[in-house]
Backbone as numpy.savetxt, mean C-alpha at the origin, in Angstrom:
# Nx Ny Nz CAx CAy CAz Cx Cy Cz
2.17 9.59 9.19 2.92 10.82 9.39 4.37 10.52 9.76
4.55 9.53 10.64 5.91 9.18 11.04 6.70 8.56 9.89
6.02 7.78 9.06 6.69 7.19 7.91 7.15 8.27 6.94
6.31 9.27 6.74 6.68 10.40 5.88 7.86 11.15 6.47
7.83 11.34 7.79 8.93 12.03 8.47 10.23 11.25 8.31
10.16 9.93 8.48 11.37 9.11 8.32 11.92 9.23 6.90
11.03 9.19 5.91 11.48 9.29 4.53 12.12 10.65 4.26
11.53 11.71 4.83 12.09 13.06 4.64 13.48 13.16 5.24
13.67 12.61 6.43 14.98 12.65 7.08 16.01 11.84 6.29
15.60 10.67 5.81 16.52 9.84 5.02 16.92 10.56 3.72
15.94 11.22 3.08 16.26 11.96 1.86 17.16 13.15 2.15
17.01 13.74 3.33 17.89 14.84 3.72 19.33 14.36 3.84
19.50 13.17 4.42 20.85 12.60 4.51 21.42 12.32 3.12
20.59 11.78 2.24 21.05 11.51 0.88 21.48 12.79 0.18
20.67 13.84 0.35 21.02 15.12 -0.26 22.30 15.69 0.31
22.51 15.49 1.62 23.72 16.00 2.26 24.96 15.32 1.71
24.87 14.03 1.49 26.01 13.28 0.95 26.44 13.86 -0.39
25.46 14.16 -1.23 25.78 14.72 -2.55 26.29 16.15 -2.42
25.68 16.91 -1.51 26.05 18.32 -1.35 27.50 18.47 -0.91
27.94 17.55 -0.05 29.31 17.63 0.46 30.28 16.82 -0.40
29.79 16.27 -1.50 30.66 15.57 -2.43 31.23 14.27 -1.92
30.50 13.61 -1.04 30.99 12.36 -0.47 30.48 11.18 -1.28
31.29 10.15 -1.36 30.91 8.91 -2.02 30.84 7.83 -0.96
29.65 7.26 -0.80 29.46 6.23 0.21 29.37 4.88 -0.48
30.36 4.05 -0.23 30.35 2.72 -0.86 29.42 1.79 -0.10
28.90 0.81 -0.79 28.00 -0.15 -0.16 28.79 -1.08 0.76
28.16 -1.42 1.87 28.78 -2.38 2.78 27.81 -3.52 3.00
28.34 -4.70 3.18 27.49 -5.89 3.35 26.58 -5.73 4.55
25.27 -5.82 4.30 24.31 -5.75 5.39 24.11 -4.37 5.97
24.76 -3.34 5.42 24.65 -1.99 5.97 23.60 -1.17 5.26
22.76 -0.47 6.01 21.77 0.40 5.41 22.43 1.71 5.00
21.72 2.50 4.20 22.27 3.79 3.78 22.53 4.67 4.99
21.63 4.65 5.97 21.79 5.50 7.14 23.08 5.18 7.87
23.39 3.89 8.03 24.64 3.51 8.70 25.85 4.00 7.91
25.76 3.88 6.60 26.90 4.33 5.77 27.04 5.85 5.83
25.88 6.55 5.89 25.92 8.01 5.98 26.55 8.46 7.30
26.25 7.72 8.37 26.86 8.03 9.68 28.35 7.77 9.64
28.76 6.67 9.03 30.17 6.34 8.93 30.94 7.40 8.15
30.26 8.06 7.20 30.93 9.07 6.36 31.23 10.35 7.12
30.70 10.48 8.34 30.96 11.69 9.12 32.44 11.86 9.42
33.17 10.75 9.44 34.60 10.83 9.70 35.36 11.44 8.52
34.71 11.49 7.36 35.40 11.96 6.16 35.37 13.48 6.02
34.38 14.13 6.62 34.23 15.57 6.42 33.61 16.20 7.66
34.36 17.04 8.40 33.84 17.67 9.61 32.61 18.54 9.35
32.58 19.22 8.20 31.44 20.07 7.87 30.18 19.23 7.67
30.34 18.12 6.98 29.22 17.20 6.79 28.76 16.63 8.13
29.72 16.29 8.99 29.39 15.73 10.30 28.58 16.72 11.13
28.98 18.02 11.08 28.27 19.03 11.86 26.82 19.15 11.39
26.62 19.02 10.07 25.26 19.12 9.52 24.44 17.87 9.80
25.05 16.71 9.61 24.29 15.46 9.59 24.13 14.79 10.96
24.97 15.15 11.91 25.00 14.41 13.17 23.65 14.31 13.89
22.83 15.37 13.94 21.56 15.24 14.66 20.54 14.34 13.96
20.67 14.17 12.66 19.63 13.49 11.90 19.48 12.01 12.29
20.56 11.23 12.39 20.39 9.82 12.78 19.72 9.65 14.14
20.00 10.56 15.07 19.37 10.46 16.39 17.86 10.65 16.28
17.45 11.63 15.48 16.02 11.86 15.27 15.41 10.68 14.53
16.15 10.15 13.55 15.66 8.98 12.79 15.39 7.79 13.71
16.30 7.55 14.65 16.13 6.43 15.57 14.91 6.63 16.45
14.67 7.86 16.89 13.49 8.16 17.71 12.21 7.91 16.92
12.20 8.40 15.67 11.03 8.20 14.81 10.80 6.71 14.56
11.88 5.98 14.27 11.76 4.54 14.02 11.22 3.80 15.25
11.65 4.23 16.43 11.17 3.59 17.66 9.68 3.82 17.84
9.21 5.02 17.54 7.79 5.32 17.66 6.97 4.58 16.60
7.53 4.40 15.42 6.85 3.61 14.38 6.66 2.18 14.87
7.68 1.63 15.54 7.57 0.27 16.08 6.48 0.19 17.15
6.33 1.26 17.93 5.27 1.29 18.95 3.90 1.21 18.29
3.71 2.01 17.25 2.44 1.98 16.53 2.20 0.62 15.89
3.25 0.05 15.32 3.10 -1.26 14.67 2.65 -2.32 15.67
3.22 -2.29 16.87 2.82 -3.25 17.90 1.35 -3.04 18.30
0.94 -1.78 18.37 -0.45 -1.50 18.72 -1.40 -2.03 17.63
-1.04 -1.79 16.38 -1.89 -2.25 15.27 -1.93 -3.77 15.21
-0.78 -4.39 15.42 -0.75 -5.85 15.39 -1.56 -6.45 16.54
-1.63 -5.75 17.67 -2.44 -6.25 18.78 -3.92 -6.17 18.44
-4.30 -5.19 17.63 -5.69 -5.09 17.18 -6.03 -6.26 16.26
-5.07 -6.63 15.41 -5.29 -7.70 14.44 -5.47 -9.05 15.14
-4.64 -9.30 16.15 -4.69 -10.59 16.83 -6.05 -10.82 17.46
-6.64 -11.94 17.16 -7.92 -12.28 17.74 -9.12 -11.72 17.01
-8.91 -10.95 15.95 -10.03 -10.41 15.17 -10.26 -11.32 13.98
-11.31 -12.10 14.02 -11.57 -13.10 12.98 -11.85 -12.44 11.64
-12.49 -11.28 11.64 -12.81 -10.60 10.39 -11.55 -10.18 9.66
-10.63 -9.54 10.40 -9.38 -9.09 9.79 -8.55 -10.28 9.35
-8.57 -11.35 10.14 -7.84 -12.56 9.75 -8.37 -13.11 8.43
-9.69 -13.06 8.25 -10.28 -13.52 7.00 -9.88 -12.64 5.83
-9.83 -11.33 6.05 -9.42 -10.41 4.98 -7.97 -10.63 4.58
-7.14 -11.01 5.55 -5.72 -11.21 5.28 -5.43 -12.50 4.53
-6.44 -13.34 4.31 -6.23 -14.53 3.48 -6.18 -14.17 1.99
-6.60 -12.95 1.66 -6.58 -12.49 0.27 -5.14 -12.15 -0.11
-4.64 -12.62 -1.25 -3.25 -12.33 -1.65 -3.01 -10.83 -1.78
-1.86 -10.39 -1.29 -1.50 -8.98 -1.37 -2.03 -8.15 -0.21
-2.90 -8.71 0.61 -3.50 -7.97 1.71 -2.80 -8.31 3.02
-2.05 -7.34 3.55 -1.40 -7.50 4.85 -2.26 -6.89 5.94
-1.70 -6.82 7.15 -2.51 -6.35 8.26 -2.88 -4.87 8.14
-2.02 -4.05 7.55 -2.35 -2.64 7.38 -3.47 -2.45 6.36
-3.39 -3.19 5.25 -4.44 -3.10 4.23 -5.77 -3.58 4.80
-5.72 -4.68 5.54 -6.94 -5.23 6.13 -7.54 -4.26 7.15
-6.69 -3.65 7.98 -7.17 -2.68 8.96 -7.78 -1.45 8.30
-7.14 -0.98 7.23 -7.65 0.19 6.52 -9.03 -0.10 5.94
-9.18 -1.26 5.30 -10.47 -1.65 4.73 -11.51 -1.81 5.84
-11.11 -2.45 6.92 -12.01 -2.70 8.06 -12.53 -1.40 8.65
-11.64 -0.43 8.85 -12.04 0.83 9.48 -12.83 1.71 8.52
-12.59 1.57 7.22 -13.31 2.39 6.23 -14.73 1.88 6.01
-14.87 0.58 5.87 -16.19 0.00 5.61 -17.04 -0.02 6.89
-16.44 -0.31 8.01 -17.06 -0.32 9.34 -18.12 -1.41 9.49
-19.12 -1.39 8.64 -20.21 -2.37 8.73 -20.57 -2.83 7.32
-20.32 -4.11 6.98 -20.60 -4.56 5.62 -22.07 -4.47 5.24
-22.96 -4.43 6.25 -24.40 -4.35 5.98 -24.80 -3.00 5.39
-23.88 -2.03 5.43 -24.17 -0.73 4.82 -24.36 -0.84 3.32
-23.82 -1.88 2.74 -23.87 -2.06 1.29 -24.79 -3.23 0.95
-25.76 -2.98 0.09 -26.69 -4.04 -0.31 -25.98 -5.12 -1.11
-25.01 -4.70 -1.93 -24.26 -5.64 -2.74 -22.77 -5.37 -2.57
-21.97 -6.42 -2.69 -20.52 -6.24 -2.62 -20.01 -5.36 -3.75
-20.68 -5.38 -4.89 -20.27 -4.56 -6.03 -20.35 -3.07 -5.73
-21.13 -2.68 -4.71 -21.26 -1.26 -4.39 -20.02 -0.70 -3.69
-19.14 -1.58 -3.21 -17.96 -1.11 -2.49 -16.97 -0.41 -3.42
-16.85 -0.90 -4.67 -15.95 -0.28 -5.63 -16.23 1.20 -5.84
-17.47 1.57 -6.18 -17.79 3.00 -6.32 -17.59 3.79 -5.04
-17.87 3.18 -3.89 -17.71 3.86 -2.61 -16.25 4.25 -2.38
-15.33 3.41 -2.83 -13.90 3.68 -2.66 -13.28 4.42 -3.85
-14.12 4.87 -4.76 -13.62 5.65 -5.90 -12.88 4.84 -6.93
-13.24 3.57 -7.08 -12.53 2.67 -7.99 -13.31 2.41 -9.28
-14.23 3.32 -9.62 -14.98 3.20 -10.88 -14.71 4.43 -11.73
-14.73 4.29 -13.06 -14.43 5.42 -13.93 -15.50 6.51 -13.87
-15.07 7.76 -14.04 -16.02 8.85 -14.20 -16.73 8.67 -15.54
-17.99 9.01 -15.58 -18.74 8.95 -16.84 -19.29 10.32 -17.16
-19.40 10.59 -18.44 -19.96 11.87 -18.90 -20.94 11.56 -20.01
-22.17 12.00 -19.83 -23.19 11.79 -20.84 -23.85 13.13 -21.16
-23.82 13.48 -22.42 -24.43 14.73 -22.87 -24.83 14.58 -24.32
-26.13 14.49 -24.57 -26.58 14.31 -25.94 -26.10 12.99 -26.49
-25.30 13.05 -27.56 -24.77 11.84 -28.18 -23.41 11.46 -27.61
-22.90 12.26 -26.68 -21.58 12.00 -26.09 -21.74 11.11 -24.86
-20.96 10.05 -24.81 -20.99 9.12 -23.67 -19.60 8.51 -23.53
-18.84 8.95 -22.51 -17.49 8.44 -22.36 -17.16 8.19 -20.91
-16.16 7.36 -20.69 -15.68 7.04 -19.36 -14.24 7.54 -19.23
-13.95 8.18 -18.09 -12.61 8.71 -17.88 -11.88 8.01 -16.75
-11.06 8.78 -16.03 -10.31 8.22 -14.92 -11.24 7.90 -13.75
-10.73 7.13 -12.80 -11.55 6.75 -11.66 -11.93 7.99 -10.84
-13.02 7.89 -10.11 -13.56 9.04 -9.38 -12.69 9.44 -8.19
-12.00 8.48 -7.59 -11.15 8.72 -6.42 -11.92 9.30 -5.23
-13.18 8.91 -5.10 -13.94 9.29 -3.93 -13.59 8.32 -2.79
-14.06 8.61 -1.60 -13.80 7.70 -0.49 -12.42 7.88 0.10
-11.99 6.89 0.87 -10.76 6.99 1.63 -9.53 6.75 0.76
-8.64 7.73 0.72 -7.44 7.65 -0.13 -6.50 6.54 0.31
-6.32 6.38 1.62 -5.36 5.39 2.12 -5.82 3.97 1.78
-7.10 3.69 1.98 -7.61 2.36 1.66 -7.47 2.07 0.17
-7.78 3.06 -0.64 -7.65 2.88 -2.09 -6.19 2.64 -2.47
-5.27 3.35 -1.83 -3.85 3.18 -2.12 -3.38 1.77 -1.74
-3.85 1.27 -0.59 -3.49 -0.09 -0.18 -4.03 -1.13 -1.16
-5.24 -0.91 -1.66 -5.81 -1.85 -2.63 -5.03 -1.83 -3.94
-4.57 -0.65 -4.36 -3.72 -0.56 -5.55 -2.42 -1.32 -5.34
-1.85 -1.16 -4.14 -0.61 -1.86 -3.83 -0.81 -3.37 -3.85
-1.93 -3.82 -3.29 -2.24 -5.25 -3.29 -2.44 -5.76 -4.72
-3.11 -4.95 -5.55 -3.33 -5.34 -6.94 -2.00 -5.47 -7.67
-1.08 -4.55 -7.39 0.24 -4.62 -8.02 0.99 -5.87 -7.59
0.86 -6.25 -6.31 1.50 -7.47 -5.81 0.96 -8.69 -6.56
-0.35 -8.74 -6.74 -0.97 -9.87 -7.43 -0.48 -9.96 -8.87
-0.36 -8.82 -9.53 0.01 -8.80 -10.95 1.50 -9.02 -11.18
2.33 -8.67 -10.20 3.78 -8.70 -10.45 4.56 -9.67 -9.56
4.02 -10.06 -8.40 4.81 -10.86 -7.47 4.21 -12.23 -7.17
2.90 -12.28 -7.07 2.26 -13.56 -6.74 2.49 -14.54 -7.89
2.97 -15.72 -7.57 3.23 -16.73 -8.59 2.24 -17.88 -8.53
1.57 -18.05 -7.40 0.60 -19.13 -7.27 -0.59 -18.86 -8.18
-0.98 -19.83 -9.01 -2.07 -19.60 -9.95 -3.39 -19.32 -9.24
-4.12 -18.35 -9.75 -5.46 -18.04 -9.28 -6.21 -17.37 -10.42
-7.50 -17.62 -10.56 -8.26 -16.97 -11.63 -8.20 -15.44 -11.57
-8.09 -14.87 -10.36 -8.00 -13.42 -10.24 -6.75 -12.89 -10.91
-5.61 -13.53 -10.66 -4.35 -13.09 -11.28 -4.40 -13.30 -12.79
-4.92 -14.44 -13.21 -5.00 -14.72 -14.65 -5.88 -13.70 -15.35
-6.99 -13.35 -14.72 -7.88 -12.34 -15.29 -7.19 -10.98 -15.38
-6.48 -10.61 -14.31 -5.77 -9.33 -14.30 -4.67 -9.26 -15.35
-3.95 -10.37 -15.55 -2.88 -10.39 -16.55 -3.44 -10.29 -17.96
-4.58 -10.92 -18.20 -5.23 -10.80 -19.52 -5.64 -9.35 -19.77
-6.16 -8.71 -18.74 -6.56 -7.31 -18.87 -5.34 -6.41 -19.08
-4.24 -6.73 -18.42 -3.01 -5.98 -18.59 -2.53 -6.04 -20.04
-2.58 -7.22 -20.65 -2.16 -7.37 -22.05 -3.07 -6.59 -22.99
-4.33 -6.52 -22.63 -5.31 -5.89 -23.51 -5.38 -4.37 -23.32
-5.28 -3.91 -22.05 -5.55 -2.50 -21.78 -4.42 -1.76 -21.07
-3.36 -2.47 -20.67 -2.26 -1.81 -19.99 -2.27 -2.04 -18.49
-1.13 -1.75 -17.87 -0.92 -2.04 -16.46 -1.83 -1.23 -15.55
-1.98 0.07 -15.83 -2.73 0.94 -14.94 -4.20 0.51 -14.85
-4.79 0.22 -16.00 -6.19 -0.19 -15.99 -6.35 -1.55 -15.32
-5.36 -2.41 -15.51 -5.41 -3.72 -14.85 -5.33 -3.55 -13.33
-4.47 -2.66 -12.86 -4.35 -2.42 -11.42 -5.67 -1.91 -10.84
-6.30 -0.97 -11.54 -7.58 -0.43 -11.07 -8.63 -1.54 -11.01
-8.69 -2.34 -12.07 -9.71 -3.40 -12.13 -9.49 -4.45 -11.04
-8.24 -4.85 -10.83 -7.95 -5.86 -9.80 -8.21 -5.27 -8.42
-7.85 -4.00 -8.20 -8.13 -3.36 -6.92 -9.63 -3.34 -6.64
-10.41 -3.05 -7.68 -11.87 -3.04 -7.51 -12.39 -4.44 -7.19
-11.85 -5.45 -7.87 -12.23 -6.84 -7.59 -11.88 -7.22 -6.15
-10.71 -6.76 -5.70 -10.29 -7.07 -4.32 -11.26 -6.47 -3.31
-11.70 -5.23 -3.56 -12.64 -4.58 -2.64 -13.95 -5.37 -2.58
-14.42 -5.81 -3.74 -15.66 -6.59 -3.81 -15.50 -7.91 -3.07
-14.38 -8.60 -3.32 -14.13 -9.90 -2.69 -13.98 -9.76 -1.18
-13.29 -8.72 -0.73 -13.08 -8.54 0.70 -14.39 -8.26 1.41
-15.27 -7.50 0.78 -16.59 -7.27 1.36 -17.38 -8.57 1.45
-17.31 -9.38 0.39 -18.02 -10.66 0.39 -17.49 -11.60 1.47
-16.16 -11.64 1.61 -15.54 -12.47 2.63 -15.98 -12.03 4.03
-16.00 -10.72 4.23 -16.43 -10.16 5.52 -17.90 -10.50 5.78
-18.74 -10.34 4.77 -20.17 -10.58 4.93 -20.47 -12.05 5.20
-19.73 -12.93 4.53 -20.01 -14.38 4.64 -19.23 -15.06 5.76
-18.21 -14.37 6.28 -17.36 -14.99 7.30 -16.50 -16.11 6.73
-16.14 -15.99 5.45 -15.36 -17.03 4.77 -13.91 -16.57 4.60
-13.15 -17.30 3.81 -11.77 -16.96 3.49 -11.58 -16.98 1.98
-10.47 -16.42 1.54 -10.14 -16.41 0.12 -9.88 -17.82 -0.38
-10.48 -18.18 -1.50 -10.27 -19.48 -2.12 -9.52 -19.27 -3.42
-8.33 -19.84 -3.50 -7.46 -19.60 -4.65 -8.09 -20.03 -5.96
-8.74 -21.17 -5.97 -9.28 -21.68 -7.23 -10.57 -21.00 -7.63
-11.31 -20.47 -6.65 -12.61 -19.91 -6.95 -12.58 -18.39 -7.11
-11.43 -17.76 -6.94 -11.35 -16.31 -6.96 -11.37 -15.79 -8.39
-12.54 -15.57 -8.92 -12.67 -15.09 -10.30 -13.19 -13.66 -10.30
């Protein structure tokens, strides 16, 4: 909620700059917010509108840091979350989301059952001679699914270290497109993370197929 609030306030500042016809040049090491504050000297009307926003932004940012410290304290000393974070693309927020959503890995007889639980399998329709698969079901927790998509995108676009998982995803991307590859890799990640949690192991780069 706070992240959304921060983004809304930042977009409000961006809109104000355009509305008042101001041009903010880039400065070395300066964020947009700092440049927007500096532009208050250029237009009194803009300053009157924009002046409260940076103060609210700083308050929101401070509270975000408080939450981040709390979440990081949960991560420290938790062997399960540490094991999940060995998976490429999975940071502490993704690991925490998966951890809180699954709760108990014993709920699932097989690791493959986690994909459908998180809505990462295609919808199917069967009627007479008609049998087709559509978009993913999107059941389960939206935030966890979004984090897995983000992790899948990291693996496909940023990770450079060779791993069978990335190679498999890239082959699928060439064959079926980026979106389907992201879904498939996200589903594989969910399965692997459940297996890692169940076995108490870590991600193995060479064996991750």
